[in-house]
Amino acid sequence: MVTTSSYSNVNVGPEVFINFRGEELRENFVSHLYKALRQSGINAFIDSDMVPGDKLITLFKTIEESKIALAILSSKYTASQWCLEELVKIMECSTNGEGCKNLVVIPIFYKLSTSIVDKLEGEFGVNLLNVWREPGGARESRIVKWNAALQDMLSRAALIYDGSMYVNNFHFTFTK
C-alpha cells in the first residue's frame, strides 16, 4: 500500500499510476507532476514509492489497483524493459484484463513526436531494438506485445509536451 505521509490530504490507495523513464524525467517533469497531483489530494504512484527490492509484479499490482495511468513516453522510454512491460500491463488493464479495473489511460508525449513512436525511429526505435536484443524471455512475443502497447498509446487522446515551455513554469492544475 502506498503511504500518504508526505501529503496528509491524499486519498489512500493508488489513483494515478505514472509510467515513465526515470533517468530522463524523474527530477524535472515527473517531480512537478507528482507533487501537483499529491497536493491536490490525488494519490499518485511512481516507482520511487516502492520498497527497495520490490519486483515488477509489485508494479503490476499497483497498476491493477489504479484508476488512471499516465504513460509518459520520451526518447529514452524504450531503453527500459520495465517501462515497456508496465505499458503492456497498462494496455491490458485498460481493456479490463484479468484482475484489472477499467483503467483510464492518458499518454503524454514528452518532447517526442508521435510519428517517431509510430515508425520506431531515432533514439526511440534504436533503444527498443537494443532492449529486444537482450537475452531472456521469448524475444518474438516481447516485441509484439511492446509494439502493440505503443500503437495503443498512439490510438488514444494524448497530451503533448514539446519542450517550448520550461517545466518549472508549467502549471499543473487538477480537480476532483
Tab-separated table of C-alpha atoms in Angstrom:
chain	number	residue	atom	x	y	z
A	1	MET	CA	0.000	0.000	0.000
A	2	VAL	CA	1.264	3.464	-0.813
A	3	THR	CA	1.939	5.659	2.182
A	4	THR	CA	0.498	9.135	2.484
A	5	SER	CA	2.888	10.659	4.986
A	6	SER	CA	4.128	13.401	2.637
A	7	TYR	CA	0.733	14.895	1.958
A	8	SER	CA	-1.979	14.412	4.558
A	9	ASN	CA	-4.876	15.200	2.205
A	10	VAL	CA	-4.060	12.360	-0.210
A	11	ASN	CA	-6.552	9.531	-0.647
A	12	VAL	CA	-5.450	6.036	0.341
A	13	GLY	CA	-4.977	3.545	-2.482
A	14	PRO	CA	-3.452	4.275	-5.866
A	15	GLU	CA	-5.482	6.587	-8.065
A	16	VAL	CA	-2.914	7.581	-10.682
A	17	PHE	CA	-0.039	5.375	-11.784
A	18	ILE	CA	2.731	7.321	-13.523
A	19	ASN	CA	4.743	5.274	-16.021
A	20	PHE	CA	7.942	6.967	-17.233
A	21	ARG	CA	11.662	6.515	-17.861
A	22	GLY	CA	13.159	7.660	-14.560
A	23	GLU	CA	16.646	8.537	-15.736
A	24	GLU	CA	15.255	11.120	-18.119
A	25	LEU	CA	12.236	12.573	-16.311
A	26	ARG	CA	12.317	11.872	-12.560
A	27	GLU	CA	13.964	15.132	-11.477
A	28	ASN	CA	12.010	17.506	-13.696
A	29	PHE	CA	8.664	16.916	-15.408
A	30	VAL	CA	7.570	13.956	-13.281
A	31	SER	CA	8.579	15.512	-9.964
A	32	HIS	CA	6.424	18.576	-10.709
A	33	LEU	CA	3.511	16.459	-11.931
A	34	TYR	CA	3.710	14.105	-8.938
A	35	LYS	CA	3.841	16.971	-6.448
A	36	ALA	CA	0.865	18.732	-8.059
A	37	LEU	CA	-1.230	15.560	-8.016
A	38	ARG	CA	-0.395	14.831	-4.374
A	39	GLN	CA	-1.065	18.419	-3.289
A	40	SER	CA	-4.447	18.197	-5.000
A	41	GLY	CA	-5.341	15.179	-2.878
A	42	ILE	CA	-4.797	12.671	-5.675
A	43	ASN	CA	-2.797	9.612	-4.703
A	44	ALA	CA	-0.207	9.371	-7.436
A	45	PHE	CA	2.255	6.499	-7.582
A	46	ILE	CA	5.766	6.499	-9.032
A	47	ASP	CA	8.356	3.773	-8.722
A	48	SER	CA	10.301	5.650	-6.035
A	49	ASP	CA	7.287	4.885	-3.794
A	50	MET	CA	8.290	1.208	-3.974
A	51	VAL	CA	10.146	-0.609	-1.255
A	52	PRO	CA	13.734	-1.254	-2.416
A	53	GLY	CA	13.990	-4.770	-3.802
A	54	ASP	CA	10.360	-4.963	-4.935
A	55	LYS	CA	9.796	-6.708	-8.231
A	56	LEU	CA	7.894	-5.836	-11.389
A	57	ILE	CA	4.911	-7.829	-10.105
A	58	THR	CA	4.505	-5.186	-7.362
A	59	LEU	CA	4.166	-2.501	-10.013
A	60	PHE	CA	1.641	-4.655	-11.890
A	61	LYS	CA	-0.480	-4.916	-8.738
A	62	THR	CA	-0.389	-1.132	-8.330
A	63	ILE	CA	-1.422	-0.683	-11.966
A	64	GLU	CA	-4.340	-3.083	-11.400
A	65	GLU	CA	-5.482	-1.072	-8.371
A	66	SER	CA	-5.172	2.332	-10.060
A	67	LYS	CA	-7.952	4.307	-11.714
A	68	ILE	CA	-5.784	6.271	-14.151
A	69	ALA	CA	-2.417	5.630	-15.766
A	70	LEU	CA	-0.268	8.378	-17.212
A	71	ALA	CA	2.182	6.876	-19.693
A	72	ILE	CA	4.891	9.461	-20.332
A	73	LEU	CA	6.734	8.467	-23.485
A	74	SER	CA	10.097	10.108	-24.130
A	75	SER	CA	13.107	9.454	-26.338
A	76	LYS	CA	14.745	7.167	-23.742
A	77	TYR	CA	11.492	5.420	-22.718
A	78	THR	CA	12.162	2.308	-24.790
A	79	ALA	CA	15.597	1.827	-23.171
A	80	SER	CA	13.783	0.303	-20.196
A	81	GLN	CA	12.278	-3.157	-20.364
A	82	TRP	CA	10.396	-2.368	-17.135
A	83	CYS	CA	8.721	0.663	-18.757
A	84	LEU	CA	7.679	-1.459	-21.713
A	85	GLU	CA	6.356	-4.290	-19.523
A	86	GLU	CA	4.419	-1.770	-17.423
A	87	LEU	CA	2.977	-0.299	-20.616
A	88	VAL	CA	1.756	-3.725	-21.722
A	89	LYS	CA	0.079	-4.190	-18.327
A	90	ILE	CA	-1.462	-0.707	-18.593
A	91	MET	CA	-2.869	-1.599	-22.017
A	92	GLU	CA	-4.269	-4.882	-20.660
A	93	CYS	CA	-5.905	-3.128	-17.703
A	94	SER	CA	-7.445	-0.500	-19.967
A	95	THR	CA	-9.376	-3.277	-21.674
A	96	ASN	CA	-10.440	-4.958	-18.413
A	97	GLY	CA	-7.732	-7.579	-18.364
A	98	GLU	CA	-7.767	-10.204	-15.639
A	99	GLY	CA	-7.610	-8.662	-12.170
A	100	CYS	CA	-7.894	-5.135	-13.549
A	101	LYS	CA	-10.330	-2.298	-13.185
A	102	ASN	CA	-11.296	-0.338	-16.270
A	103	LEU	CA	-8.132	1.744	-16.266
A	104	VAL	CA	-8.234	5.161	-17.944
A	105	VAL	CA	-5.001	5.731	-19.849
A	106	ILE	CA	-3.607	9.127	-20.811
A	107	PRO	CA	-0.456	9.065	-22.913
A	108	ILE	CA	1.872	12.037	-22.632
A	109	PHE	CA	4.427	12.503	-25.376
A	110	TYR	CA	7.336	14.314	-23.722
A	111	LYS	CA	9.499	16.069	-26.317
A	112	LEU	CA	8.680	13.192	-28.656
A	113	SER	CA	6.818	13.245	-31.928
A	114	THR	CA	4.058	10.690	-32.303
A	115	SER	CA	5.447	9.878	-35.763
A	116	ILE	CA	8.724	8.732	-34.152
A	117	VAL	CA	6.748	6.350	-31.937
A	118	ASP	CA	4.652	5.157	-34.852
A	119	LYS	CA	7.641	4.465	-37.101
A	120	LEU	CA	10.003	3.461	-34.244
A	121	GLU	CA	12.595	5.946	-35.486
A	122	GLY	CA	15.586	7.673	-33.942
A	123	GLU	CA	16.804	7.015	-30.417
A	124	PHE	CA	13.340	5.717	-29.507
A	125	GLY	CA	13.485	2.946	-32.130
A	126	VAL	CA	17.157	2.106	-31.535
A	127	ASN	CA	16.552	1.750	-27.796
A	128	LEU	CA	13.618	-0.591	-28.407
A	129	LEU	CA	15.726	-2.780	-30.681
A	130	ASN	CA	18.552	-2.885	-28.128
A	131	VAL	CA	16.211	-3.901	-25.291
A	132	TRP	CA	14.616	-6.537	-27.518
A	133	ARG	CA	18.074	-7.996	-28.218
A	134	GLU	CA	18.764	-8.512	-24.505
A	135	PRO	CA	18.763	-12.193	-23.530
A	136	GLY	CA	15.910	-13.772	-21.621
A	137	GLY	CA	12.288	-14.468	-22.295
A	138	ALA	CA	10.574	-15.072	-25.588
A	139	ARG	CA	12.016	-12.325	-27.769
A	140	GLU	CA	9.426	-12.560	-30.526
A	141	SER	CA	6.420	-12.305	-28.219
A	142	ARG	CA	8.022	-9.451	-26.252
A	143	ILE	CA	8.470	-7.217	-29.273
A	144	VAL	CA	4.943	-7.951	-30.496
A	145	LYS	CA	3.443	-7.038	-27.094
A	146	TRP	CA	5.592	-3.922	-26.742
A	147	ASN	CA	4.725	-2.697	-30.208
A	148	ALA	CA	1.013	-3.353	-29.615
A	149	ALA	CA	1.176	-1.310	-26.404
A	150	LEU	CA	2.991	1.552	-28.140
A	151	GLN	CA	0.480	1.519	-31.005
A	152	ASP	CA	-2.325	1.524	-28.425
A	153	MET	CA	-0.897	4.751	-26.954
A	154	LEU	CA	-0.999	6.320	-30.420
A	155	SER	CA	-4.688	5.452	-30.781
A	156	ARG	CA	-5.665	7.376	-27.629
A	157	ALA	CA	-6.306	11.024	-26.929
A	158	ALA	CA	-2.972	12.264	-25.627
A	159	LEU	CA	-1.125	15.238	-24.216
A	160	ILE	CA	1.963	16.531	-25.950
A	161	TYR	CA	4.707	18.484	-24.190
A	162	ASP	CA	7.089	19.779	-26.849
A	163	GLY	CA	9.525	21.482	-24.502
A	164	SER	CA	8.679	25.011	-25.627
A	165	MET	CA	7.809	25.932	-22.038
A	166	TYR	CA	10.151	25.452	-19.077
A	167	VAL	CA	8.896	22.655	-16.847
A	168	ASN	CA	9.342	24.920	-13.795
A	169	ASN	CA	6.878	27.361	-15.380
A	170	PHE	CA	4.442	24.664	-16.447
A	171	HIS	CA	1.444	24.735	-14.139
A	172	PHE	CA	-0.374	21.537	-13.334
A	173	THR	CA	-3.913	22.065	-12.065
A	174	PHE	CA	-6.120	19.167	-11.044
A	175	THR	CA	-9.665	18.997	-9.762
A	176	LYS	CA	-11.555	16.025	-8.453
